[in-house]
Short mmCIF file of C-alpha atoms and ligand atoms in Angstrom, two decimals:
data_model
loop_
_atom_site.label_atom_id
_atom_site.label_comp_id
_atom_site.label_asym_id
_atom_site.label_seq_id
_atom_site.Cartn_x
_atom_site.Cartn_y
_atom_site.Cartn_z
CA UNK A 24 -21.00 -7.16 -7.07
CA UNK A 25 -19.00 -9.40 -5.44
CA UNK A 26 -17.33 -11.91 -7.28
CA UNK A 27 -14.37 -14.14 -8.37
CA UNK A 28 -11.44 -14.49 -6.47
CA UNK A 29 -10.73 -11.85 -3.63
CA UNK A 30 -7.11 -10.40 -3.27
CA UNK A 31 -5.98 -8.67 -0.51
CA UNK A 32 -3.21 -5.81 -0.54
CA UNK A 33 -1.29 -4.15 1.81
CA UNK A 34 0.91 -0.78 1.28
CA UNK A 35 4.18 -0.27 3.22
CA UNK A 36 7.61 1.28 3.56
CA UNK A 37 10.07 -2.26 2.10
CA UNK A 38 7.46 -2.48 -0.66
CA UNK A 39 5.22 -0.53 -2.04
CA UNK A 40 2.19 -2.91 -2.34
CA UNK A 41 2.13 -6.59 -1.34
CA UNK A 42 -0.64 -9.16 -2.19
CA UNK A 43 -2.13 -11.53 -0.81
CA UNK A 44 -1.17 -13.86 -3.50
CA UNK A 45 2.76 -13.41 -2.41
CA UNK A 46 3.46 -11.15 -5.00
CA UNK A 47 5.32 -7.76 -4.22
CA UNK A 48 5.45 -4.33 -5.50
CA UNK A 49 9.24 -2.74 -5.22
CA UNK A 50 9.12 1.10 -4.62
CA UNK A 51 9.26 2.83 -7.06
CA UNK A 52 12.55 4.05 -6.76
CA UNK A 53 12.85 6.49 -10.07
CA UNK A 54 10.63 8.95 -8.30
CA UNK A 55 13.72 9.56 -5.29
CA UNK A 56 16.20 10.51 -8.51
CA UNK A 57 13.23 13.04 -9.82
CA UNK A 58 12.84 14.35 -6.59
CA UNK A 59 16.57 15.12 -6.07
CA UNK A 60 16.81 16.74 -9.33
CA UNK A 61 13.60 19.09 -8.72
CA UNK A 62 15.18 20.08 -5.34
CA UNK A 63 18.22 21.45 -7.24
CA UNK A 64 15.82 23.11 -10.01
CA UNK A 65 14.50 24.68 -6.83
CA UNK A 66 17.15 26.07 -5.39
CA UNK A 67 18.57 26.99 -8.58
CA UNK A 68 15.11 29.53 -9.06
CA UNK A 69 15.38 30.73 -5.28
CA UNK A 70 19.45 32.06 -6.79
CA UNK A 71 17.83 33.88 -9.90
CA UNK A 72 16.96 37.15 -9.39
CA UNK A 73 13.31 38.32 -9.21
CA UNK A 74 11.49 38.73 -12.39
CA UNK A 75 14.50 38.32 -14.96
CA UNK A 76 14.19 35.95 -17.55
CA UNK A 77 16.61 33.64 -16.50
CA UNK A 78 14.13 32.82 -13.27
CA UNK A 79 11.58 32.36 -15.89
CA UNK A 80 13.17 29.73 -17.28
CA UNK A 81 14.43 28.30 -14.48
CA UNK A 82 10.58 28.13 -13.06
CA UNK A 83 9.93 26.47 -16.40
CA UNK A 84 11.75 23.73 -15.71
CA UNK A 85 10.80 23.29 -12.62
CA UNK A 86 7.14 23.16 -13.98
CA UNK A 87 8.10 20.79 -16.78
CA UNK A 88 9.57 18.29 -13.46
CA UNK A 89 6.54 18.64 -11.66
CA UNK A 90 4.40 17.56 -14.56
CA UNK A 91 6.92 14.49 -15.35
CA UNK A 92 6.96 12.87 -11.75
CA UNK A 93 2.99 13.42 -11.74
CA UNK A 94 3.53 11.33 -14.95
CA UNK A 95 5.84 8.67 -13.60
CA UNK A 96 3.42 8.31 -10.87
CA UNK A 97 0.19 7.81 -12.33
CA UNK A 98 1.88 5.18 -14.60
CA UNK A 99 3.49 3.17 -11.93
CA UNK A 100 -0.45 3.47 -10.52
CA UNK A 101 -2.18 2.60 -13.38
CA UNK A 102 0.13 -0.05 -14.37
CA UNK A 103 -0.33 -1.75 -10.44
CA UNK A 104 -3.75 -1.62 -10.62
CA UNK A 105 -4.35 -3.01 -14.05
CA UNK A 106 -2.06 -5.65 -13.15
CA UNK A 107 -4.22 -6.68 -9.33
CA UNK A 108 -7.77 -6.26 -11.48
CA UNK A 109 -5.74 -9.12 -13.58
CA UNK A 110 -5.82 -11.27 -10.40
CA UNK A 111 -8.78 -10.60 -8.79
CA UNK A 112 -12.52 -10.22 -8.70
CA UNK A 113 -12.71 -8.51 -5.62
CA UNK A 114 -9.77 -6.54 -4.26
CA UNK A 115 -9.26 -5.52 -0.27
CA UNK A 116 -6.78 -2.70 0.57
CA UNK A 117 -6.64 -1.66 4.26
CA UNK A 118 -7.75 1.49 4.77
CA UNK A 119 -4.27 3.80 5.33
CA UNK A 120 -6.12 6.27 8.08
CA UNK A 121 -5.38 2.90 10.11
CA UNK A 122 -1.92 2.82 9.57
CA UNK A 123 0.81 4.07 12.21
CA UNK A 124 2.69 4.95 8.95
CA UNK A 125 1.94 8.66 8.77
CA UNK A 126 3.48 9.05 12.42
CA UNK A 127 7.16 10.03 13.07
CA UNK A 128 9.76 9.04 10.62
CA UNK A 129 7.62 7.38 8.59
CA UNK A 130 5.91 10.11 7.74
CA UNK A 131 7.89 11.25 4.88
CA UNK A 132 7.86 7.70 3.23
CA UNK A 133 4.31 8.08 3.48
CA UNK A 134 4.16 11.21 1.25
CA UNK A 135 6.99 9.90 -1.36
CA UNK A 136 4.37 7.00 -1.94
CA UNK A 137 1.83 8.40 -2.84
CA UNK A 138 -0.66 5.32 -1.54
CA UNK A 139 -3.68 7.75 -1.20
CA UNK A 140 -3.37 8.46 -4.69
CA UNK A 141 -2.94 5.68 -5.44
CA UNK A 142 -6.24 4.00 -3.92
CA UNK A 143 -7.73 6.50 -5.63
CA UNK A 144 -6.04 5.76 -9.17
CA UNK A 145 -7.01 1.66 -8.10
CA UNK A 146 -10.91 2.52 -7.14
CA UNK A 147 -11.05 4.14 -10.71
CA UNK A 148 -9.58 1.26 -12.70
CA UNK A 149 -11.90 -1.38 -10.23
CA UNK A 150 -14.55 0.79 -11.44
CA UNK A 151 -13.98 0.70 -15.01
CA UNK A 152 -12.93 -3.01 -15.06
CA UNK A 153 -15.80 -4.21 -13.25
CA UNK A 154 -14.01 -5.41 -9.89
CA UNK A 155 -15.36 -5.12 -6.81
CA UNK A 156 -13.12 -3.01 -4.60
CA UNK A 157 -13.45 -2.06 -0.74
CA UNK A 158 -11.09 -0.33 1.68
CA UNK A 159 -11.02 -2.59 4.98
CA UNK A 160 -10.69 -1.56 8.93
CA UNK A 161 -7.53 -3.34 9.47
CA UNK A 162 -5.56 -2.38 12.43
CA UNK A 163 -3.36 -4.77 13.36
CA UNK A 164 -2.34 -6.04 10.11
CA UNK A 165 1.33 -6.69 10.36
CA UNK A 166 0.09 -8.55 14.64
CA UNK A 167 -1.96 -11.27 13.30
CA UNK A 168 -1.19 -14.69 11.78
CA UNK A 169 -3.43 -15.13 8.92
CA UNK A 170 -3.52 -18.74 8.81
CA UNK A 171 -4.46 -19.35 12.42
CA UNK A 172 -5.74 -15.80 13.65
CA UNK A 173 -3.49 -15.48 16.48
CA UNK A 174 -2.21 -12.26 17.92
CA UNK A 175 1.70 -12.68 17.41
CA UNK A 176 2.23 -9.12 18.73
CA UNK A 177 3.94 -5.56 16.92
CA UNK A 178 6.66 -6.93 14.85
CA UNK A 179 10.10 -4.13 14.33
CA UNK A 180 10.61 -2.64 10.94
CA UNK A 181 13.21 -4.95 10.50
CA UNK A 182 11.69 -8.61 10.93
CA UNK A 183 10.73 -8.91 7.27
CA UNK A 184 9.55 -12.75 7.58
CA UNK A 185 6.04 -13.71 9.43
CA UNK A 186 6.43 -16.58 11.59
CA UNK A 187 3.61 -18.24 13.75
CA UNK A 188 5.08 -19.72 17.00
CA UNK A 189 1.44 -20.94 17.34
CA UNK A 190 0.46 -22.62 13.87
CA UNK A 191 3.99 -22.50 12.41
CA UNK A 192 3.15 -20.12 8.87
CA UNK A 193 6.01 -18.48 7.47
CA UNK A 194 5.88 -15.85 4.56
CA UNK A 195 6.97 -12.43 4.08
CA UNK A 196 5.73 -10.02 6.70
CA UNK A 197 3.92 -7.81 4.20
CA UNK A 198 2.29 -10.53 2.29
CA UNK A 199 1.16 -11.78 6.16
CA UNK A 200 -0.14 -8.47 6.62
CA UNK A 201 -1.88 -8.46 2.95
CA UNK A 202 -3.73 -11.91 3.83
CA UNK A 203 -5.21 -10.78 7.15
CA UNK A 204 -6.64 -8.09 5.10
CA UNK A 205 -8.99 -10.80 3.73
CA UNK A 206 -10.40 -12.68 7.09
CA UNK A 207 -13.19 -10.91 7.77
CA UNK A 208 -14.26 -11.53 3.60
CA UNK A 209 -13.13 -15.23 4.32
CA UNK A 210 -14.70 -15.62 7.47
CA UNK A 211 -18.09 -13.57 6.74
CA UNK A 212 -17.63 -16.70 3.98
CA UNK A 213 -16.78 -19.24 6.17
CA UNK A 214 -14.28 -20.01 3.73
CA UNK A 215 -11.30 -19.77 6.86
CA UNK A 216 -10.39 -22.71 8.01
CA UNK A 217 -9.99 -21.09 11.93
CA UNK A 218 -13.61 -18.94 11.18
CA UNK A 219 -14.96 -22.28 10.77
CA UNK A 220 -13.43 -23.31 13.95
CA UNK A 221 -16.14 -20.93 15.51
CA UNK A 222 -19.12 -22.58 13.63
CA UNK A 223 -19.07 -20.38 10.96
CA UNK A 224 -19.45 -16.81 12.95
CA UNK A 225 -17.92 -14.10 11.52
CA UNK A 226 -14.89 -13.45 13.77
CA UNK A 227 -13.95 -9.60 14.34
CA UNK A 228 -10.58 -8.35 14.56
CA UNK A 229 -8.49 -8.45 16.29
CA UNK A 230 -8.74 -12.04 17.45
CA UNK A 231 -6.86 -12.69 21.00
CA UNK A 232 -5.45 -15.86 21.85
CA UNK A 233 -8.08 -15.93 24.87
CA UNK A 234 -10.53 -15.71 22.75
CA UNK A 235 -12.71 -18.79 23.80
CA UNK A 236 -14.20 -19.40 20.05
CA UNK A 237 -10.94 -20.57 19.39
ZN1 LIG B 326 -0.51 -18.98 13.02
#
C-alpha cells in the first residue's frame, strides 16, 4: 500500500542513481577496473592452447572474475536499495524502456550499469521491506521543470545544472529529472503546487507551455 513519503529516482550516465531528495549515486567505478582485468584473463585463455591444462586454469580464473563482479554488483545494488527503502515509503523509478539511453553511444554505459538489474535487485528489497515501489512512464524526464511543469526542452549531456527560465528552479539536472518522476503521484495527490493550479486534475505528461490549465 501506499504510504509515507514518496521518493523519486532517476538512473543515468554522470550518476548512477539520483533522488529526488538531491542525493546522488556515483558510478560505481570498481566494476571498469574488473572489467579491464577480465578482458586480459580473456585474451590470455584465447593464447592457451586447446584443452591443455594451462587453458584450464586460465578459464578458472576467468570464472572466479565473473563470479566476483556479479558480487561487486549485487552489493553496490543491495546496498542502494536498502539505503532509498531508508528514505522512503513509496519509491518511483522511471521505467528505463523509456529512456534514449540504450541508443548509440550510450548504449554501452547502459550495459556497464547494470540498471535493469538493478530495478530488479530494488523491487525485491521494496518487497521484503514493505515499500511500495512502481516503475513510472516518464519520457521526458531530463525536458521538464519539476517545480513549475514547464517544457524547458532536450538538455546536452553536458548541461549538468536544471535551470527554469520560466519559474527560476535550479538543481542538478538528474535530481530535476528524479523529481518529475513524482508529478503524476503529487498531482494524482494534489499535493503540486502547479497540479493545483488546474483545480486539482491530475495533469499528464508531458505538460506544454500552451497548455491552457496552466
Ligand atoms: Zn520551472
Amino acid at each position: 500500500m501506499p504510504h509515507g513519503e514518496a521518493i523519486g529516482i532517476d538512473v543515468g550516465i554522470s550518476h548512477f542513481a539520483a533522488v529526488s531528495n538531491g542525493k546522488l549515486f556515483p558510478n560505481p567505478r570498481p566494476f571498469r577496473k574488473l572489467e579491464r582485468k577480465l578482458k586480459l584473463l580473456q585474451r590470455s585463455v584465447s593464447r592457451k592452447v586447446k584443452g591443455s591444462n594451462n587453458r584450464k586454469k586460465a578459464l578458472l580464473k576467468v570464472q572466479k572474475l565473473h563470479e566476483r563482479i556479479a558480487n561487486v554488483r549485487a552489493y553496490y545494488h543491495w546496498l542502494l536499495s536498502h539505503n532509498l527503502c531508508d528514505w522512503g515509503g513509496m519509491i518511483f523509478a522511471e521505467d528505463l524502456n523509456f529512456k534514449e539511453l540504450a541508443r548509440g553511444f550510450l548504449g554501452k554505459h547502459t550495459l556497464d550499469g547494470g540498471w535493469g538489474q538493478f530495478f530488479q535487485v530494488l523491487e525485491q528489497c521494496c518487497r521484503k521491506r514493505g515499500v511500495f515501489f512502481l516503475k513510472v512512464d516518464s519520457k521526458k524526464t531530463s525536458q521538464i521543470c519539476p517545480e513549475c511543469l514547464t517544457e524547458t526542452g532536450k538538455k546536452e549531456l553536458s548541461e549538468r545544472i536544471h535551470s527554469c527560465e520560466h519559474c527560476g528552479y535550479t538543481t542538478d539536472r538528474d535530481v530535476a529529472a528524479a523529481q518529475v518522476v513524482l508529478i503524476p503521484w503529487a498531482c494524482s495527490r494534489g499535493t503540486h503546487g502547479s497540479c493545483m493550479l488546474s483545480e486539482g486534475k491530475a495533469v499528464a505528461l508531458p505538460v506544454t507551455k500552451e497548455s491552457p490549465s496552466l
